[in-house]
Coordinates of C-alpha atoms in Angstrom, one line a residue:
M976 CA 49.1 31.8 -22.0
K977 CA 48.1 32.1 -18.3
R978 CA 49.9 35.5 -18.1
L979 CA 48.1 36.7 -21.2
F980 CA 44.7 35.5 -19.8
V981 CA 45.3 37.4 -16.6
A982 CA 46.4 40.5 -18.5
M983 CA 43.2 40.3 -20.6
L984 CA 41.1 40.0 -17.5
T985 CA 42.8 42.9 -15.8
A986 CA 42.4 45.2 -18.9
G987 CA 38.8 44.2 -19.2
A988 CA 38.1 45.0 -15.5
L989 CA 39.8 48.4 -15.9
A990 CA 37.7 49.2 -18.9
L991 CA 34.5 48.1 -17.2
S992 CA 35.3 50.1 -14.1
A993 CA 36.1 53.2 -16.1
S994 CA 33.2 53.2 -18.6
P995 CA 30.2 53.7 -16.3
V996 CA 31.6 57.1 -15.2
F997 CA 30.4 58.6 -18.5
A998 CA 27.8 56.1 -19.7
Q999 CA 25.4 57.0 -16.8
L1000 CA 25.0 60.6 -17.9
E1001 CA 22.0 60.0 -20.0
R1002 CA 19.7 62.8 -21.3
L1003 CA 22.1 65.5 -19.9
E1004 CA 20.6 69.0 -19.7
I1005 CA 22.9 72.1 -19.9
I1006 CA 21.3 75.3 -18.8
A1007 CA 22.5 78.7 -20.1
P1008 CA 20.9 81.4 -18.0
A1009 CA 21.0 83.9 -20.8
G1010 CA 20.0 84.3 -24.5
A1011 CA 21.8 82.8 -27.4
G1012 CA 25.2 84.0 -28.5
G1013 CA 26.6 85.3 -25.2
G1014 CA 29.4 83.8 -23.0
Y1015 CA 27.1 81.4 -21.1
D1016 CA 25.5 80.1 -24.3
Q1017 CA 28.8 79.7 -26.1
N1018 CA 30.3 77.7 -23.2
A1019 CA 27.2 75.6 -23.0
R1020 CA 27.3 74.7 -26.7
I1021 CA 31.0 74.0 -26.7
T1022 CA 30.5 71.7 -23.8
Q1023 CA 27.6 70.0 -25.6
S1024 CA 29.7 69.5 -28.7
I1025 CA 32.7 68.0 -26.9
F1026 CA 30.6 65.8 -24.6
Q1027 CA 28.9 64.4 -27.7
Q1028 CA 32.1 63.9 -29.7
Y1029 CA 33.9 62.1 -26.8
E1030 CA 30.7 60.2 -25.7
L1031 CA 30.9 61.7 -22.2
A1032 CA 27.1 61.9 -22.1
T1033 CA 24.1 61.0 -24.3
R1034 CA 21.1 62.9 -25.7
I1035 CA 22.5 66.3 -24.6
Q1036 CA 20.2 69.3 -24.7
V1037 CA 21.1 73.0 -24.2
E1038 CA 18.3 75.2 -22.8
N1039 CA 18.5 79.0 -22.7
Q1040 CA 16.7 80.6 -19.7
P1041 CA 17.5 84.4 -19.9
G1042 CA 16.4 87.1 -17.5
A1043 CA 17.4 89.1 -14.5
G1044 CA 21.1 88.8 -15.1
G1045 CA 20.9 85.0 -14.9
T1046 CA 19.0 84.7 -11.6
I1047 CA 15.9 83.4 -13.3
G1048 CA 17.8 80.5 -14.8
L1049 CA 19.5 80.0 -11.4
A1050 CA 16.2 79.9 -9.6
N1051 CA 14.6 77.5 -12.1
Y1052 CA 17.6 75.3 -11.9
V1053 CA 17.7 75.0 -8.1
N1054 CA 13.9 74.8 -7.7
G1055 CA 13.2 72.6 -10.8
N1056 CA 14.2 69.3 -9.2
K1057 CA 15.1 67.9 -12.6
R1058 CA 15.0 64.2 -13.1
N1059 CA 17.9 64.0 -15.5
P1060 CA 21.5 64.9 -14.9
S1061 CA 21.9 68.6 -15.4
I1062 CA 24.5 71.4 -15.2
L1063 CA 24.2 75.2 -15.1
M1064 CA 26.6 77.7 -16.6
I1065 CA 27.5 80.6 -14.3
G1066 CA 29.9 83.5 -14.3
L1067 CA 31.1 86.7 -12.6
S1068 CA 28.0 88.7 -13.8
L1069 CA 25.7 86.2 -12.0
V1070 CA 27.5 86.7 -8.7
G1071 CA 26.6 90.4 -9.0
A1072 CA 23.1 89.7 -10.3
V1073 CA 22.2 87.7 -7.2
L1074 CA 23.0 90.8 -5.2
T1075 CA 21.4 93.3 -7.5
N1076 CA 18.1 91.3 -7.7
K1077 CA 18.2 90.3 -4.1
S1078 CA 17.7 86.7 -5.2
Q1079 CA 16.4 84.3 -2.7
V1080 CA 18.3 81.5 -4.5
T1081 CA 22.1 81.9 -4.5
L1082 CA 25.1 80.0 -5.7
D1083 CA 25.3 78.4 -2.2
D1084 CA 22.3 76.3 -3.4
T1085 CA 24.5 74.7 -6.1
Y1086 CA 27.6 72.5 -6.2
P1087 CA 30.7 74.2 -7.7
L1088 CA 31.6 71.7 -10.4
A1089 CA 34.4 73.5 -12.2
M1090 CA 35.9 76.8 -13.4
L1091 CA 36.1 76.7 -17.2
S1092 CA 37.2 79.8 -19.0
G1093 CA 37.9 83.5 -18.5
E1094 CA 38.5 86.7 -20.4
Y1095 CA 40.6 89.6 -19.2
Q1096 CA 39.3 93.0 -20.1
P1097 CA 41.4 96.0 -21.3
I1098 CA 40.3 99.6 -20.7
V1099 CA 40.4 101.7 -23.8
V1100 CA 40.2 105.3 -25.0
K1101 CA 39.9 106.7 -28.5
A1102 CA 42.9 107.0 -30.7
D1103 CA 43.3 110.8 -30.4
S1104 CA 42.5 110.9 -26.6
P1105 CA 44.8 113.2 -24.6
F1106 CA 45.2 110.2 -22.2
K1107 CA 48.3 108.5 -23.5
T1108 CA 48.9 106.4 -20.4
L1109 CA 47.0 105.0 -17.5
D1110 CA 48.7 107.5 -15.2
D1111 CA 47.4 110.4 -17.4
L1112 CA 43.9 109.1 -17.0
I1113 CA 44.2 108.7 -13.2
A1114 CA 45.7 112.1 -12.8
Q1115 CA 42.6 113.7 -14.5
F1116 CA 40.2 111.5 -12.5
K1117 CA 41.8 112.7 -9.3
A1118 CA 41.7 116.3 -10.4
D1119 CA 38.1 116.3 -11.6
P1120 CA 36.3 112.9 -11.2
G1121 CA 33.2 114.0 -13.0
S1122 CA 35.1 114.9 -16.2
I1123 CA 35.9 111.2 -16.8
S1124 CA 32.9 109.1 -18.1
W1125 CA 33.3 105.4 -17.8
G1126 CA 31.3 103.3 -20.2
G1127 CA 30.1 99.9 -19.2
S1128 CA 27.3 97.3 -19.2
G1129 CA 24.6 97.3 -16.5
P1130 CA 25.5 98.5 -12.9
G1131 CA 27.4 95.8 -11.0
G1132 CA 28.7 94.0 -14.1
S1133 CA 32.3 93.1 -14.7
D1134 CA 32.9 96.5 -16.4
H1135 CA 31.7 98.4 -13.3
L1136 CA 33.6 96.2 -10.9
M1137 CA 36.9 96.7 -12.8
Y1138 CA 36.4 100.5 -12.7
G1139 CA 35.7 100.2 -9.0
L1140 CA 38.8 98.3 -8.3
L1141 CA 40.8 100.8 -10.3
A1142 CA 39.4 103.7 -8.3
K1143 CA 40.3 102.0 -5.1
A1144 CA 43.8 101.2 -6.3
A1145 CA 44.2 104.9 -7.2
G1146 CA 43.1 106.0 -3.7
M1147 CA 39.7 107.3 -4.9
D1148 CA 36.2 106.7 -3.8
P1149 CA 34.5 104.3 -6.2
K1150 CA 31.3 106.3 -5.8
Q1151 CA 32.9 109.1 -7.7
I1152 CA 32.9 107.1 -10.9
N1153 CA 30.8 108.8 -13.5
Y1154 CA 29.4 105.5 -14.8
I1155 CA 27.5 105.5 -18.2
V1156 CA 25.5 102.4 -19.0
L1157 CA 25.9 101.1 -22.6
T1158 CA 23.7 98.3 -23.7
S1159 CA 25.9 96.4 -26.1
G1160 CA 29.5 95.9 -27.4
G1161 CA 28.6 98.0 -30.5
E1162 CA 27.3 100.9 -28.4
M1163 CA 30.5 100.7 -26.3
L1164 CA 32.7 100.9 -29.4
S1165 CA 30.7 103.8 -30.9
G1166 CA 30.6 105.6 -27.6
V1167 CA 34.4 105.6 -27.1
M1168 CA 35.4 106.2 -30.7
G1169 CA 32.7 108.9 -31.0
G1170 CA 33.9 110.7 -27.8
H1171 CA 30.6 110.1 -26.0
V1172 CA 32.4 108.4 -23.2
T1173 CA 36.0 108.8 -22.1
V1174 CA 36.8 105.2 -21.2
G1175 CA 35.4 101.9 -22.4
T1176 CA 36.0 98.2 -21.7
G1177 CA 34.8 94.8 -22.7
G1178 CA 36.2 91.4 -23.5
Y1179 CA 39.6 91.6 -25.4
S1180 CA 38.2 89.6 -28.3
E1181 CA 35.5 92.3 -28.8
L1182 CA 38.0 95.1 -28.9
A1183 CA 41.0 93.4 -30.4
S1184 CA 40.5 94.5 -34.1
Q1185 CA 40.0 98.2 -33.1
I1186 CA 43.1 98.1 -30.8
E1187 CA 45.2 96.5 -33.5
S1188 CA 44.1 98.9 -36.1
G1189 CA 44.9 101.9 -33.9
E1190 CA 41.3 103.1 -33.7
L1191 CA 41.4 102.5 -29.9
R1192 CA 44.3 102.9 -27.5
A1193 CA 44.4 100.2 -24.7
L1194 CA 45.8 101.7 -21.5
A1195 CA 45.8 98.5 -19.3
I1196 CA 44.4 95.0 -19.0
G1197 CA 43.1 93.2 -15.9
A1198 CA 45.3 90.2 -16.0
P1199 CA 47.6 89.3 -13.1
E1200 CA 50.6 89.1 -15.5
P1201 CA 51.4 89.9 -19.1
I1202 CA 49.4 87.7 -21.6
E1203 CA 51.4 86.1 -24.4
G1204 CA 50.3 87.6 -27.8
I1205 CA 48.6 90.6 -26.3
D1206 CA 50.7 93.7 -26.2
I1207 CA 48.9 95.6 -23.4
P1208 CA 50.5 96.4 -20.1
T1209 CA 48.6 95.1 -17.0
F1210 CA 47.4 97.4 -14.3
V1211 CA 49.7 95.6 -11.9
E1212 CA 52.7 96.4 -14.0
Q1213 CA 51.8 100.0 -13.8
G1214 CA 51.5 100.1 -10.0
Y1215 CA 47.7 99.6 -9.6
D1216 CA 46.5 96.4 -7.9
V1217 CA 43.7 95.6 -10.2
Q1218 CA 43.1 92.0 -11.3
L1219 CA 39.7 90.9 -12.7
V1220 CA 38.8 88.1 -15.0
N1221 CA 35.3 87.8 -16.5
W1222 CA 35.1 84.1 -15.8
R1223 CA 32.7 81.3 -16.8
A1224 CA 32.1 78.2 -14.8
V1225 CA 29.7 75.3 -14.3
V1226 CA 27.7 74.1 -11.3
S1227 CA 25.6 71.1 -10.6
N1228 CA 22.9 70.0 -8.2
K1229 CA 23.8 70.4 -4.5
D1230 CA 22.2 67.0 -3.8
P1231 CA 23.0 64.7 -6.7
R1232 CA 21.6 61.3 -7.4
G1233 CA 23.8 58.3 -6.9
E1234 CA 27.1 58.6 -8.9
E1235 CA 25.9 61.6 -10.8
R1236 CA 28.4 64.1 -9.3
A1237 CA 31.4 61.9 -9.8
A1238 CA 30.4 61.3 -13.4
L1239 CA 29.9 65.0 -14.1
E1240 CA 33.3 65.9 -12.5
A1241 CA 35.0 63.2 -14.6
A1242 CA 33.3 64.4 -17.8
V1243 CA 34.3 68.0 -17.3
A1244 CA 37.8 67.1 -16.3
K1245 CA 38.1 65.1 -19.6
M1246 CA 36.6 67.9 -21.7
V1247 CA 39.2 70.5 -20.7
T1248 CA 42.0 68.3 -21.8
T1249 CA 40.8 67.9 -25.3
P1250 CA 42.3 69.7 -28.3
E1251 CA 38.8 70.8 -29.3
W1252 CA 38.4 72.7 -26.0
Q1253 CA 41.8 74.4 -26.4
A1254 CA 40.9 75.3 -30.0
A1255 CA 37.6 76.8 -28.9
L1256 CA 39.4 79.0 -26.3
D1257 CA 42.0 80.1 -28.8
Q1258 CA 39.4 81.0 -31.4
R1259 CA 37.6 83.3 -28.9
G1260 CA 40.6 84.7 -27.1
W1261 CA 39.5 83.1 -23.8
Q1262 CA 42.0 82.0 -21.2
D1263 CA 42.2 78.4 -19.9
I1264 CA 41.6 78.9 -16.1
Y1265 CA 40.1 75.4 -15.3
M1266 CA 39.8 74.7 -11.6
P1267 CA 38.5 71.4 -10.2
P1268 CA 35.6 71.5 -7.6
E1269 CA 37.5 72.0 -4.4
E1270 CA 39.8 74.8 -5.8
F1271 CA 36.8 76.4 -7.6
A1272 CA 34.7 76.4 -4.4
E1273 CA 37.4 78.3 -2.6
F1274 CA 37.7 80.8 -5.5
L1275 CA 34.0 81.3 -5.6
K1276 CA 33.8 82.0 -1.9
T1277 CA 36.5 84.6 -2.1
E1278 CA 35.0 86.1 -5.3
E1279 CA 31.5 86.5 -3.8
A1280 CA 33.0 88.3 -0.8
R1281 CA 35.0 90.6 -3.0
V1282 CA 32.0 91.4 -5.2
E1283 CA 29.8 92.2 -2.3
L1284 CA 32.3 94.5 -0.8
L1285 CA 32.7 96.3 -4.2
F1286 CA 29.0 96.6 -4.5
K1287 CA 28.9 98.4 -1.2
E1288 CA 31.8 100.7 -2.1
L1289 CA 30.1 101.5 -5.5
G1290 CA 26.9 102.4 -3.7
L1291 CA 25.0 99.5 -5.2
L1292 CA 24.0 98.0 -1.8

């Protein structure tokens, strides 16, 4: 009986010591610095759903704050001095937007909470393109740079950055890229398939059905190694040192209140282990690239330096 009593006390103490980590996250705010439907918003709402299901926080609200590539949401988040615990979704495009918009507020003003998800982008040409391989495309680019038009989202976005990395890997000046801005995934598809641009790109999930149907030919994908279930050779496999993931992550306040940071870290770490999180990634074709705070902080530092260098080489700074 005495042993049972001690065991019950120990179990109760463990339960009590563990529960406040999540219970103190009351009225959690999740900020998506973009409109509804995009990558930031989707990650925010998946997080909200799983946090609610597993009782990792209470009264969770998602707020969309679009504008200026995410820098408006970033500035509001940093300068808002919110009373309640809060987190902000960020990604590769926001790193570039800070530079493009010469934002006075940067990601250095936040705490890197965790890397969450990522999507590797293929580059594609239309089905009847004369470019059968990546080498074919690069040979023409070298012979006549202006003859190749590269379709992508706004200057300095993940599309532009990947093309810049490819130009560098091919020994070309990234400024020679004939970059054509396309405002949506639909415009990208019609631009490539209609022959209005030579090359297109985007998230694999956006292009998968056209690739699988044969309407588009994928020449390469920006993953570091082959991806299971995706039959597209990587740039690296073909001799071009191009690796780029369109990642999404979450940051929190640089100066948290009390135990807030530890609670947020524990909640996110729990979320990414759930079957619901994995199902959400699988459904969208996203990769699980979770990194805890220290590892993500190192990645972010390296990524910011790489993006700034590429901006200069592309003539954007």
